[in-house]
Amino acid sequence: MAEINHFEYGWITPALSYALSVLGSFLGLVCAGRIRTASSSGQRFWWGLLAAWAIGGTAIWAMHFMAMLGFAVTGTRIRYDVPLTVASTVIAVTAVGIGLAIVGTGRLGAAKVLGGGLFTGIGVAAMHYTGMAAMRLNGDLSYDATRVGLSVAIAVVAATVALWLAMTVRRGLAIAGSALVMGVAVNGMHFTGMSALSVHLHERRGELTGAGVSTLLVPIVLAVILVVVGLVYALLAAPTDDDRAAAAYLHARQANAPVVEPETAPDPVGLRSRSATLGRPGTPFPSRRDVPPPR
């Protein structure tokens, strides 16, 4: 059995993974809060998609990969299968998106929150172990069933709490506190699942296929930056509740305002009555001599 090190670079990678999970959770909770206040199905879909990318893509998947940078196995290099790595991203975003769709439509109830949390939690666990299956090393992976079950349970509980917070939390400080709690839950699920892993090295060392960590790191970091910038821009550009209230107030004032008829200017020489013929060639310009004297 090979020796496994989960913190090869010390506390740098877990600190960065926690920061990513908190950032993604905060942006996701803010976007999810716009789902129930959206005025159309198109807006609800848009905000749900952004929330799924923030929570599933940044808070969960990017956090998972950042934590994996500190994962090392003595006696073998580690590479990653790119299609499976991409598939784990799709699983995470899709699971969170479907969970938000379950709780974000219709009347919010306990059954919806529990059902959405169960589906999303299983999806998050599937993302984690798909990402682990993407590893390529000179050894066989095995898992402790008890710790795997515990990690799945943590994922389900964390997803249920996250969906409930996404639909109920509105204020800034409450969202920030909820994001901190979600960061702890996401990281707890990840490292619980990692603790279930054992590696048995092969006697013969073969050539490893797949991409190295350094190859995947640059596109992943760029993708996270673009997603975060896009989410921040979307949140800043979208009208807030105060903006909508002010627009509704101005619309109501305009609708109730009295209609003022424009004053008619004096027409001493009859220009208004003859405006239709003034543009014709040969039409004499009216003068005061054409106006009959007052009686």
PDB file of C-alpha atoms in Angstrom:
ATOM      1  CA  MET A   1       0.000   0.000   0.000  1.00  0.00           C
ATOM      2  CA  ALA A   2       1.395   3.367  -1.028  1.00  0.00           C
ATOM      3  CA  GLU A   3       1.771   6.356   1.252  1.00  0.00           C
ATOM      4  CA  ILE A   4      -0.754   9.138   0.466  1.00  0.00           C
ATOM      5  CA  ASN A   5      -0.206  12.803   1.190  1.00  0.00           C
ATOM      6  CA  HIS A   6      -3.270  15.061   0.973  1.00  0.00           C
ATOM      7  CA  PHE A   7      -1.384  18.261   1.815  1.00  0.00           C
ATOM      8  CA  GLU A   8       1.817  18.108  -0.200  1.00  0.00           C
ATOM      9  CA  TYR A   9       2.088  21.915  -0.298  1.00  0.00           C
ATOM     10  CA  GLY A  10       0.978  22.452   3.273  1.00  0.00           C
ATOM     11  CA  TRP A  11      -2.136  24.487   4.003  1.00  0.00           C
ATOM     12  CA  ILE A  12      -1.950  26.517   0.777  1.00  0.00           C
ATOM     13  CA  THR A  13      -4.157  24.202  -1.288  1.00  0.00           C
ATOM     14  CA  PRO A  14      -6.859  23.618   1.384  1.00  0.00           C
ATOM     15  CA  ALA A  15      -6.974  27.365   2.094  1.00  0.00           C
ATOM     16  CA  LEU A  16      -7.391  28.144  -1.613  1.00  0.00           C
ATOM     17  CA  SER A  17     -10.002  25.412  -2.026  1.00  0.00           C
ATOM     18  CA  TYR A  18     -11.981  26.789   0.908  1.00  0.00           C
ATOM     19  CA  ALA A  19     -11.755  30.326  -0.514  1.00  0.00           C
ATOM     20  CA  LEU A  20     -13.048  29.086  -3.871  1.00  0.00           C
ATOM     21  CA  SER A  21     -15.936  27.234  -2.260  1.00  0.00           C
ATOM     22  CA  VAL A  22     -16.920  30.299  -0.205  1.00  0.00           C
ATOM     23  CA  LEU A  23     -16.669  32.635  -3.228  1.00  0.00           C
ATOM     24  CA  GLY A  24     -18.716  30.313  -5.443  1.00  0.00           C
ATOM     25  CA  SER A  25     -21.286  29.757  -2.703  1.00  0.00           C
ATOM     26  CA  PHE A  26     -21.686  33.496  -2.102  1.00  0.00           C
ATOM     27  CA  LEU A  27     -22.189  34.298  -5.792  1.00  0.00           C
ATOM     28  CA  GLY A  28     -24.468  31.296  -6.202  1.00  0.00           C
ATOM     29  CA  LEU A  29     -26.657  32.279  -3.266  1.00  0.00           C
ATOM     30  CA  VAL A  30     -26.983  35.829  -4.602  1.00  0.00           C
ATOM     31  CA  CYS A  31     -27.957  34.530  -8.059  1.00  0.00           C
ATOM     32  CA  ALA A  32     -30.368  31.979  -6.582  1.00  0.00           C
ATOM     33  CA  GLY A  33     -32.053  34.738  -4.601  1.00  0.00           C
ATOM     34  CA  ARG A  34     -33.042  36.340  -7.904  1.00  0.00           C
ATOM     35  CA  ILE A  35     -34.876  33.223  -9.098  1.00  0.00           C
ATOM     36  CA  ARG A  36     -38.022  33.741  -7.007  1.00  0.00           C
ATOM     37  CA  THR A  37     -38.099  37.505  -7.640  1.00  0.00           C
ATOM     38  CA  ALA A  38     -37.738  37.119 -11.425  1.00  0.00           C
ATOM     39  CA  SER A  39     -40.715  38.326 -13.429  1.00  0.00           C
ATOM     40  CA  SER A  40     -40.529  35.797 -16.281  1.00  0.00           C
ATOM     41  CA  SER A  41     -39.544  32.201 -16.902  1.00  0.00           C
ATOM     42  CA  GLY A  42     -36.650  33.352 -19.059  1.00  0.00           C
ATOM     43  CA  GLN A  43     -35.196  35.379 -16.203  1.00  0.00           C
ATOM     44  CA  ARG A  44     -35.660  32.467 -13.782  1.00  0.00           C
ATOM     45  CA  PHE A  45     -33.804  30.166 -16.193  1.00  0.00           C
ATOM     46  CA  TRP A  46     -30.992  32.700 -16.582  1.00  0.00           C
ATOM     47  CA  TRP A  47     -30.483  33.202 -12.850  1.00  0.00           C
ATOM     48  CA  GLY A  48     -30.759  29.461 -12.224  1.00  0.00           C
ATOM     49  CA  LEU A  49     -28.072  28.794 -14.822  1.00  0.00           C
ATOM     50  CA  LEU A  50     -25.746  31.380 -13.269  1.00  0.00           C
ATOM     51  CA  ALA A  51     -26.353  29.976  -9.783  1.00  0.00           C
ATOM     52  CA  ALA A  52     -25.640  26.433 -11.014  1.00  0.00           C
ATOM     53  CA  TRP A  53     -22.363  27.542 -12.576  1.00  0.00           C
ATOM     54  CA  ALA A  54     -21.361  29.443  -9.435  1.00  0.00           C
ATOM     55  CA  ILE A  55     -22.166  26.678  -6.951  1.00  0.00           C
ATOM     56  CA  GLY A  56     -21.558  23.592  -9.085  1.00  0.00           C
ATOM     57  CA  GLY A  57     -18.676  24.894 -11.168  1.00  0.00           C
ATOM     58  CA  THR A  58     -16.791  27.106  -8.712  1.00  0.00           C
ATOM     59  CA  ALA A  59     -17.835  26.203  -5.158  1.00  0.00           C
ATOM     60  CA  ILE A  60     -17.753  22.428  -5.762  1.00  0.00           C
ATOM     61  CA  TRP A  61     -15.785  21.387  -8.845  1.00  0.00           C
ATOM     62  CA  ALA A  62     -13.066  24.081  -8.885  1.00  0.00           C
ATOM     63  CA  MET A  63     -12.669  23.568  -5.132  1.00  0.00           C
ATOM     64  CA  HIS A  64     -12.260  19.811  -5.730  1.00  0.00           C
ATOM     65  CA  PHE A  65      -9.513  20.307  -8.305  1.00  0.00           C
ATOM     66  CA  MET A  66      -7.713  22.919  -6.232  1.00  0.00           C
ATOM     67  CA  ALA A  67      -7.635  20.511  -3.294  1.00  0.00           C
ATOM     68  CA  MET A  68      -6.376  17.759  -5.608  1.00  0.00           C
ATOM     69  CA  LEU A  69      -3.295  19.856  -6.387  1.00  0.00           C
ATOM     70  CA  GLY A  70      -2.046  18.957  -2.920  1.00  0.00           C
ATOM     71  CA  PHE A  71      -2.761  15.246  -3.387  1.00  0.00           C
ATOM     72  CA  ALA A  72       0.306  13.060  -3.960  1.00  0.00           C
ATOM     73  CA  VAL A  73       1.112   9.338  -3.853  1.00  0.00           C
ATOM     74  CA  THR A  74       4.637   8.272  -2.970  1.00  0.00           C
ATOM     75  CA  GLY A  75       6.240   6.273  -5.775  1.00  0.00           C
ATOM     76  CA  THR A  76       4.113   7.379  -8.717  1.00  0.00           C
ATOM     77  CA  ARG A  77       3.176  10.421 -10.730  1.00  0.00           C
ATOM     78  CA  ILE A  78      -0.464  11.441 -11.184  1.00  0.00           C
ATOM     79  CA  ARG A  79      -2.088  12.476 -14.427  1.00  0.00           C
ATOM     80  CA  TYR A  80      -5.743  13.123 -15.305  1.00  0.00           C
ATOM     81  CA  ASP A  81      -8.039  11.857 -18.035  1.00  0.00           C
ATOM     82  CA  VAL A  82      -9.397  15.011 -19.698  1.00  0.00           C
ATOM     83  CA  PRO A  83     -12.806  13.661 -20.882  1.00  0.00           C
ATOM     84  CA  LEU A  84     -13.607  12.294 -17.413  1.00  0.00           C
ATOM     85  CA  THR A  85     -12.463  15.556 -15.816  1.00  0.00           C
ATOM     86  CA  VAL A  86     -14.790  17.518 -18.095  1.00  0.00           C
ATOM     87  CA  ALA A  87     -17.583  15.023 -17.371  1.00  0.00           C
ATOM     88  CA  SER A  88     -17.186  15.639 -13.637  1.00  0.00           C
ATOM     89  CA  THR A  89     -17.698  19.365 -14.270  1.00  0.00           C
ATOM     90  CA  VAL A  90     -20.876  18.724 -16.243  1.00  0.00           C
ATOM     91  CA  ILE A  91     -22.193  16.421 -13.505  1.00  0.00           C
ATOM     92  CA  ALA A  92     -21.649  19.035 -10.798  1.00  0.00           C
ATOM     93  CA  VAL A  93     -23.281  21.909 -12.702  1.00  0.00           C
ATOM     94  CA  THR A  94     -26.193  19.760 -13.915  1.00  0.00           C
ATOM     95  CA  ALA A  95     -26.908  18.346 -10.453  1.00  0.00           C
ATOM     96  CA  VAL A  96     -26.992  21.787  -8.850  1.00  0.00           C
ATOM     97  CA  GLY A  97     -29.069  23.193 -11.722  1.00  0.00           C
ATOM     98  CA  ILE A  98     -31.712  20.472 -11.427  1.00  0.00           C
ATOM     99  CA  GLY A  99     -31.792  20.891  -7.645  1.00  0.00           C
ATOM    100  CA  LEU A 100     -32.388  24.628  -8.026  1.00  0.00           C
ATOM    101  CA  ALA A 101     -35.096  23.944 -10.596  1.00  0.00           C
ATOM    102  CA  ILE A 102     -36.854  21.608  -8.149  1.00  0.00           C
ATOM    103  CA  VAL A 103     -36.940  24.099  -5.278  1.00  0.00           C
ATOM    104  CA  GLY A 104     -37.181  27.248  -7.381  1.00  0.00           C
ATOM    105  CA  THR A 105     -40.507  26.529  -9.073  1.00  0.00           C
ATOM    106  CA  GLY A 106     -43.886  26.564  -7.415  1.00  0.00           C
ATOM    107  CA  ARG A 107     -44.457  26.722  -3.699  1.00  0.00           C
ATOM    108  CA  LEU A 108     -41.426  26.002  -1.533  1.00  0.00           C
ATOM    109  CA  GLY A 109     -41.964  23.105   0.872  1.00  0.00           C
ATOM    110  CA  ALA A 110     -40.034  20.584   2.918  1.00  0.00           C
ATOM    111  CA  ALA A 111     -40.636  17.791   0.406  1.00  0.00           C
ATOM    112  CA  LYS A 112     -39.161  19.865  -2.413  1.00  0.00           C
ATOM    113  CA  VAL A 113     -36.111  20.867  -0.390  1.00  0.00           C
ATOM    114  CA  LEU A 114     -35.455  17.280   0.724  1.00  0.00           C
ATOM    115  CA  GLY A 115     -35.987  15.884  -2.774  1.00  0.00           C
ATOM    116  CA  GLY A 116     -33.789  18.509  -4.397  1.00  0.00           C
ATOM    117  CA  GLY A 117     -31.119  18.051  -1.721  1.00  0.00           C
ATOM    118  CA  LEU A 118     -31.096  14.274  -2.181  1.00  0.00           C
ATOM    119  CA  PHE A 119     -30.723  14.552  -5.958  1.00  0.00           C
ATOM    120  CA  THR A 120     -28.090  17.294  -5.772  1.00  0.00           C
ATOM    121  CA  GLY A 121     -26.109  15.578  -3.008  1.00  0.00           C
ATOM    122  CA  ILE A 122     -25.900  12.328  -4.955  1.00  0.00           C
ATOM    123  CA  GLY A 123     -24.854  14.339  -8.003  1.00  0.00           C
ATOM    124  CA  VAL A 124     -22.109  16.105  -6.048  1.00  0.00           C
ATOM    125  CA  ALA A 125     -20.823  12.770  -4.736  1.00  0.00           C
ATOM    126  CA  ALA A 126     -20.906  11.386  -8.289  1.00  0.00           C
ATOM    127  CA  MET A 127     -18.850  14.393  -9.416  1.00  0.00           C
ATOM    128  CA  HIS A 128     -16.272  13.744  -6.693  1.00  0.00           C
ATOM    129  CA  TYR A 129     -15.765  10.067  -7.473  1.00  0.00           C
ATOM    130  CA  THR A 130     -15.836  10.704 -11.228  1.00  0.00           C
ATOM    131  CA  GLY A 131     -13.015  13.183 -10.699  1.00  0.00           C
ATOM    132  CA  MET A 132     -11.165  10.556  -8.669  1.00  0.00           C
ATOM    133  CA  ALA A 133     -11.704   7.992 -11.430  1.00  0.00           C
ATOM    134  CA  ALA A 134     -10.061  10.441 -13.847  1.00  0.00           C
ATOM    135  CA  MET A 135      -6.718   9.989 -12.039  1.00  0.00           C
ATOM    136  CA  ARG A 136      -4.106   7.969 -13.851  1.00  0.00           C
ATOM    137  CA  LEU A 137      -1.283   6.510 -11.723  1.00  0.00           C
ATOM    138  CA  ASN A 138       0.766   3.341 -11.410  1.00  0.00           C
ATOM    139  CA  GLY A 139      -1.527   1.715  -8.916  1.00  0.00           C
ATOM    140  CA  ASP A 140      -5.033   0.493  -8.134  1.00  0.00           C
ATOM    141  CA  LEU A 141      -7.527   2.613  -6.199  1.00  0.00           C
ATOM    142  CA  SER A 142      -9.710   1.167  -3.470  1.00  0.00           C
ATOM    143  CA  TYR A 143     -12.184   2.826  -1.113  1.00  0.00           C
ATOM    144  CA  ASP A 144     -13.415   2.212   2.409  1.00  0.00           C
ATOM    145  CA  ALA A 145     -17.180   1.706   2.085  1.00  0.00           C
ATOM    146  CA  THR A 146     -18.003   3.289   5.444  1.00  0.00           C
ATOM    147  CA  ARG A 147     -16.202   6.535   4.671  1.00  0.00           C
ATOM    148  CA  VAL A 148     -17.650   6.618   1.162  1.00  0.00           C
ATOM    149  CA  GLY A 149     -21.141   6.352   2.637  1.00  0.00           C
ATOM    150  CA  LEU A 150     -20.292   9.087   5.142  1.00  0.00           C
ATOM    151  CA  SER A 151     -19.076  11.390   2.353  1.00  0.00           C
ATOM    152  CA  VAL A 152     -22.297  10.814   0.399  1.00  0.00           C
ATOM    153  CA  ALA A 153     -24.355  11.586   3.508  1.00  0.00           C
ATOM    154  CA  ILE A 154     -22.395  14.812   4.049  1.00  0.00           C
ATOM    155  CA  ALA A 155     -22.953  15.757   0.403  1.00  0.00           C
ATOM    156  CA  VAL A 156     -26.727  15.194   0.691  1.00  0.00           C
ATOM    157  CA  VAL A 157     -27.003  17.192   3.932  1.00  0.00           C
ATOM    158  CA  ALA A 158     -24.817  19.995   2.546  1.00  0.00           C
ATOM    159  CA  ALA A 159     -26.827  20.142  -0.687  1.00  0.00           C
ATOM    160  CA  THR A 160     -30.137  20.215   1.206  1.00  0.00           C
ATOM    161  CA  VAL A 161     -28.971  23.059   3.434  1.00  0.00           C
ATOM    162  CA  ALA A 162     -27.536  24.902   0.423  1.00  0.00           C
ATOM    163  CA  LEU A 163     -30.825  24.719  -1.512  1.00  0.00           C
ATOM    164  CA  TRP A 164     -32.804  25.850   1.512  1.00  0.00           C
ATOM    165  CA  LEU A 165     -30.454  28.791   2.040  1.00  0.00           C
ATOM    166  CA  ALA A 166     -30.599  29.647  -1.664  1.00  0.00           C
ATOM    167  CA  MET A 167     -34.369  30.052  -1.489  1.00  0.00           C
ATOM    168  CA  THR A 168     -34.670  31.769   1.903  1.00  0.00           C
ATOM    169  CA  VAL A 169     -31.600  33.932   2.554  1.00  0.00           C
ATOM    170  CA  ARG A 170     -31.761  37.483   1.189  1.00  0.00           C
ATOM    171  CA  ARG A 171     -29.643  39.847   3.304  1.00  0.00           C
ATOM    172  CA  GLY A 172     -25.941  40.395   2.641  1.00  0.00           C
ATOM    173  CA  LEU A 173     -24.581  39.352   6.029  1.00  0.00           C
ATOM    174  CA  ALA A 174     -26.774  36.259   6.102  1.00  0.00           C
ATOM    175  CA  ILE A 175     -25.581  35.292   2.600  1.00  0.00           C
ATOM    176  CA  ALA A 176     -21.943  35.753   3.642  1.00  0.00           C
ATOM    177  CA  GLY A 177     -22.421  33.619   6.749  1.00  0.00           C
ATOM    178  CA  SER A 178     -24.224  30.952   4.747  1.00  0.00           C
ATOM    179  CA  ALA A 179     -21.373  30.894   2.214  1.00  0.00           C
ATOM    180  CA  LEU A 180     -18.859  30.322   5.012  1.00  0.00           C
ATOM    181  CA  VAL A 181     -20.914  27.393   6.306  1.00  0.00           C
ATOM    182  CA  MET A 182     -21.317  25.942   2.810  1.00  0.00           C
ATOM    183  CA  GLY A 183     -17.550  26.176   2.301  1.00  0.00           C
ATOM    184  CA  VAL A 184     -16.977  24.069   5.403  1.00  0.00           C
ATOM    185  CA  ALA A 185     -19.544  21.490   4.251  1.00  0.00           C
ATOM    186  CA  VAL A 186     -18.144  21.197   0.710  1.00  0.00           C
ATOM    187  CA  ASN A 187     -14.568  20.830   1.919  1.00  0.00           C
ATOM    188  CA  GLY A 188     -15.653  18.395   4.617  1.00  0.00           C
ATOM    189  CA  MET A 189     -17.315  16.203   2.017  1.00  0.00           C
ATOM    190  CA  HIS A 190     -14.246  16.289  -0.228  1.00  0.00           C
ATOM    191  CA  PHE A 191     -11.664  15.382   2.400  1.00  0.00           C
ATOM    192  CA  THR A 192     -13.933  12.739   3.927  1.00  0.00           C
ATOM    193  CA  GLY A 193     -14.137  11.076   0.537  1.00  0.00           C
ATOM    194  CA  MET A 194     -10.390  11.424   0.049  1.00  0.00           C
ATOM    195  CA  SER A 195      -9.716   9.774   3.397  1.00  0.00           C
ATOM    196  CA  ALA A 196     -11.547   6.672   2.128  1.00  0.00           C
ATOM    197  CA  LEU A 197      -8.963   6.186  -0.648  1.00  0.00           C
ATOM    198  CA  SER A 198      -6.154   3.622  -0.633  1.00  0.00           C
ATOM    199  CA  VAL A 199      -3.601   3.063  -3.412  1.00  0.00           C
ATOM    200  CA  HIS A 200      -1.854  -0.241  -4.143  1.00  0.00           C
ATOM    201  CA  LEU A 201       1.133   0.360  -6.424  1.00  0.00           C
ATOM    202  CA  HIS A 202       1.856  -1.830  -9.437  1.00  0.00           C
ATOM    203  CA  GLU A 203       5.063  -3.802  -9.478  1.00  0.00           C
ATOM    204  CA  ARG A 204       5.676  -2.780 -13.074  1.00  0.00           C
ATOM    205  CA  ARG A 205       5.546   0.908 -13.904  1.00  0.00           C
ATOM    206  CA  GLY A 206       3.839   1.705 -17.190  1.00  0.00           C
ATOM    207  CA  GLU A 207       3.553   4.882 -19.199  1.00  0.00           C
ATOM    208  CA  LEU A 208       0.859   7.184 -17.823  1.00  0.00           C
ATOM    209  CA  THR A 209      -1.592   8.826 -20.196  1.00  0.00           C
ATOM    210  CA  GLY A 210      -3.576  11.989 -19.646  1.00  0.00           C
ATOM    211  CA  ALA A 211      -2.853  15.603 -18.768  1.00  0.00           C
ATOM    212  CA  GLY A 212      -0.626  16.730 -15.948  1.00  0.00           C
ATOM    213  CA  VAL A 213      -1.718  19.064 -13.193  1.00  0.00           C
ATOM    214  CA  SER A 214       0.238  21.983 -14.648  1.00  0.00           C
ATOM    215  CA  THR A 215      -1.456  21.469 -18.034  1.00  0.00           C
ATOM    216  CA  LEU A 216      -4.952  21.604 -16.546  1.00  0.00           C
ATOM    217  CA  LEU A 217      -4.240  24.332 -14.011  1.00  0.00           C
ATOM    218  CA  VAL A 218      -4.013  27.266 -16.436  1.00  0.00           C
ATOM    219  CA  PRO A 219      -7.324  26.679 -18.301  1.00  0.00           C
ATOM    220  CA  ILE A 220      -9.117  25.919 -15.031  1.00  0.00           C
ATOM    221  CA  VAL A 221      -7.883  29.118 -13.368  1.00  0.00           C
ATOM    222  CA  LEU A 222      -8.802  31.160 -16.449  1.00  0.00           C
ATOM    223  CA  ALA A 223     -12.253  29.561 -16.558  1.00  0.00           C
ATOM    224  CA  VAL A 224     -12.836  30.328 -12.874  1.00  0.00           C
ATOM    225  CA  ILE A 225     -11.767  33.958 -13.362  1.00  0.00           C
ATOM    226  CA  LEU A 226     -14.048  34.394 -16.389  1.00  0.00           C
ATOM    227  CA  VAL A 227     -16.988  32.809 -14.579  1.00  0.00           C
ATOM    228  CA  VAL A 228     -16.501  34.978 -11.487  1.00  0.00           C
ATOM    229  CA  VAL A 229     -16.128  38.177 -13.534  1.00  0.00           C
ATOM    230  CA  GLY A 230     -19.192  37.288 -15.600  1.00  0.00           C
ATOM    231  CA  LEU A 231     -21.266  36.566 -12.500  1.00  0.00           C
ATOM    232  CA  VAL A 232     -20.214  39.818 -10.816  1.00  0.00           C
ATOM    233  CA  TYR A 233     -21.030  41.780 -13.989  1.00  0.00           C
ATOM    234  CA  ALA A 234     -24.431  40.100 -14.314  1.00  0.00           C
ATOM    235  CA  LEU A 235     -25.253  40.881 -10.686  1.00  0.00           C
ATOM    236  CA  LEU A 236     -24.158  44.528 -10.989  1.00  0.00           C
ATOM    237  CA  ALA A 237     -26.014  45.057 -14.270  1.00  0.00           C
ATOM    238  CA  ALA A 238     -29.271  43.470 -13.114  1.00  0.00           C
ATOM    239  CA  PRO A 239     -31.863  45.772 -11.497  1.00  0.00           C
ATOM    240  CA  THR A 240     -32.239  45.376  -7.757  1.00  0.00           C
ATOM    241  CA  ASP A 241     -35.480  45.284  -5.763  1.00  0.00           C
ATOM    242  CA  ASP A 242     -35.071  49.010  -5.015  1.00  0.00           C
ATOM    243  CA  ASP A 243     -34.636  49.760  -8.718  1.00  0.00           C
ATOM    244  CA  ARG A 244     -37.806  47.854  -9.594  1.00  0.00           C
ATOM    245  CA  ALA A 245     -39.733  49.554  -6.800  1.00  0.00           C
ATOM    246  CA  ALA A 246     -38.597  52.987  -8.002  1.00  0.00           C
ATOM    247  CA  ALA A 247     -39.551  52.158 -11.596  1.00  0.00           C
ATOM    248  CA  ALA A 248     -42.996  50.960 -10.479  1.00  0.00           C
ATOM    249  CA  TYR A 249     -43.479  54.145  -8.431  1.00  0.00           C
ATOM    250  CA  LEU A 250     -42.589  56.385 -11.386  1.00  0.00           C
ATOM    251  CA  HIS A 251     -44.870  54.395 -13.685  1.00  0.00           C
ATOM    252  CA  ALA A 252     -47.744  54.754 -11.228  1.00  0.00           C
ATOM    253  CA  ARG A 253     -47.144  58.508 -10.935  1.00  0.00           C
ATOM    254  CA  GLN A 254     -47.158  58.889 -14.711  1.00  0.00           C
ATOM    255  CA  ALA A 255     -50.326  56.814 -15.049  1.00  0.00           C
ATOM    256  CA  ASN A 256     -52.171  58.923 -12.429  1.00  0.00           C
ATOM    257  CA  ALA A 257     -50.871  62.290 -13.617  1.00  0.00           C
ATOM    258  CA  PRO A 258     -53.596  64.633 -15.099  1.00  0.00           C
ATOM    259  CA  VAL A 259     -53.501  65.203 -18.836  1.00  0.00           C
ATOM    260  CA  VAL A 260     -52.660  68.853 -19.607  1.00  0.00           C
ATOM    261  CA  GLU A 261     -53.845  70.129 -22.952  1.00  0.00           C
ATOM    262  CA  PRO A 262     -51.293  72.353 -24.720  1.00  0.00           C
ATOM    263  CA  GLU A 263     -52.250  76.027 -24.942  1.00  0.00           C
ATOM    264  CA  THR A 264     -53.190  77.268 -28.371  1.00  0.00           C
ATOM    265  CA  ALA A 265     -50.990  80.095 -29.566  1.00  0.00           C
ATOM    266  CA  PRO A 266     -52.697  83.183 -31.021  1.00  0.00           C
ATOM    267  CA  ASP A 267     -53.142  83.256 -34.784  1.00  0.00           C
ATOM    268  CA  PRO A 268     -53.787  86.896 -35.751  1.00  0.00           C
ATOM    269  CA  VAL A 269     -53.306  86.499 -39.515  1.00  0.00           C
ATOM    270  CA  GLY A 270     -54.867  83.062 -40.003  1.00  0.00           C
ATOM    271  CA  LEU A 271     -51.636  81.125 -40.569  1.00  0.00           C
ATOM    272  CA  ARG A 272     -52.992  77.985 -38.928  1.00  0.00           C
ATOM    273  CA  SER A 273     -56.067  77.801 -41.121  1.00  0.00           C
ATOM    274  CA  ARG A 274     -54.038  78.356 -44.271  1.00  0.00           C
ATOM    275  CA  SER A 275     -51.078  76.073 -43.398  1.00  0.00           C
ATOM    276  CA  ALA A 276     -52.197  73.506 -45.958  1.00  0.00           C
ATOM    277  CA  THR A 277     -51.880  75.990 -48.837  1.00  0.00           C
ATOM    278  CA  LEU A 278     -48.817  77.974 -47.786  1.00  0.00           C
ATOM    279  CA  GLY A 279     -46.452  75.490 -49.426  1.00  0.00           C
ATOM    280  CA  ARG A 280     -48.102  75.722 -52.883  1.00  0.00           C
ATOM    281  CA  PRO A 281     -46.419  77.870 -55.571  1.00  0.00           C
ATOM    282  CA  GLY A 282     -48.123  81.218 -56.111  1.00  0.00           C
ATOM    283  CA  THR A 283     -49.932  81.298 -52.791  1.00  0.00           C
ATOM    284  CA  PRO A 284     -49.724  84.862 -51.394  1.00  0.00           C
ATOM    285  CA  PHE A 285     -48.418  85.237 -47.888  1.00  0.00           C
ATOM    286  CA  PRO A 286     -51.168  86.460 -45.557  1.00  0.00           C
ATOM    287  CA  SER A 287     -50.873  89.883 -44.048  1.00  0.00           C
ATOM    288  CA  ARG A 288     -52.776  92.003 -41.612  1.00  0.00           C
ATOM    289  CA  ARG A 289     -54.629  93.708 -44.523  1.00  0.00           C
ATOM    290  CA  ASP A 290     -56.359  90.404 -45.219  1.00  0.00           C
ATOM    291  CA  VAL A 291     -57.833  90.409 -41.723  1.00  0.00           C
ATOM    292  CA  PRO A 292     -61.250  92.137 -41.541  1.00  0.00           C
ATOM    293  CA  PRO A 293     -61.340  95.183 -39.276  1.00  0.00           C
ATOM    294  CA  PRO A 294     -63.031  94.701 -35.914  1.00  0.00           C
ATOM    295  CA  ARG A 295     -66.595  95.997 -35.606  1.00  0.00           C
TER     296      ARG A 295
END
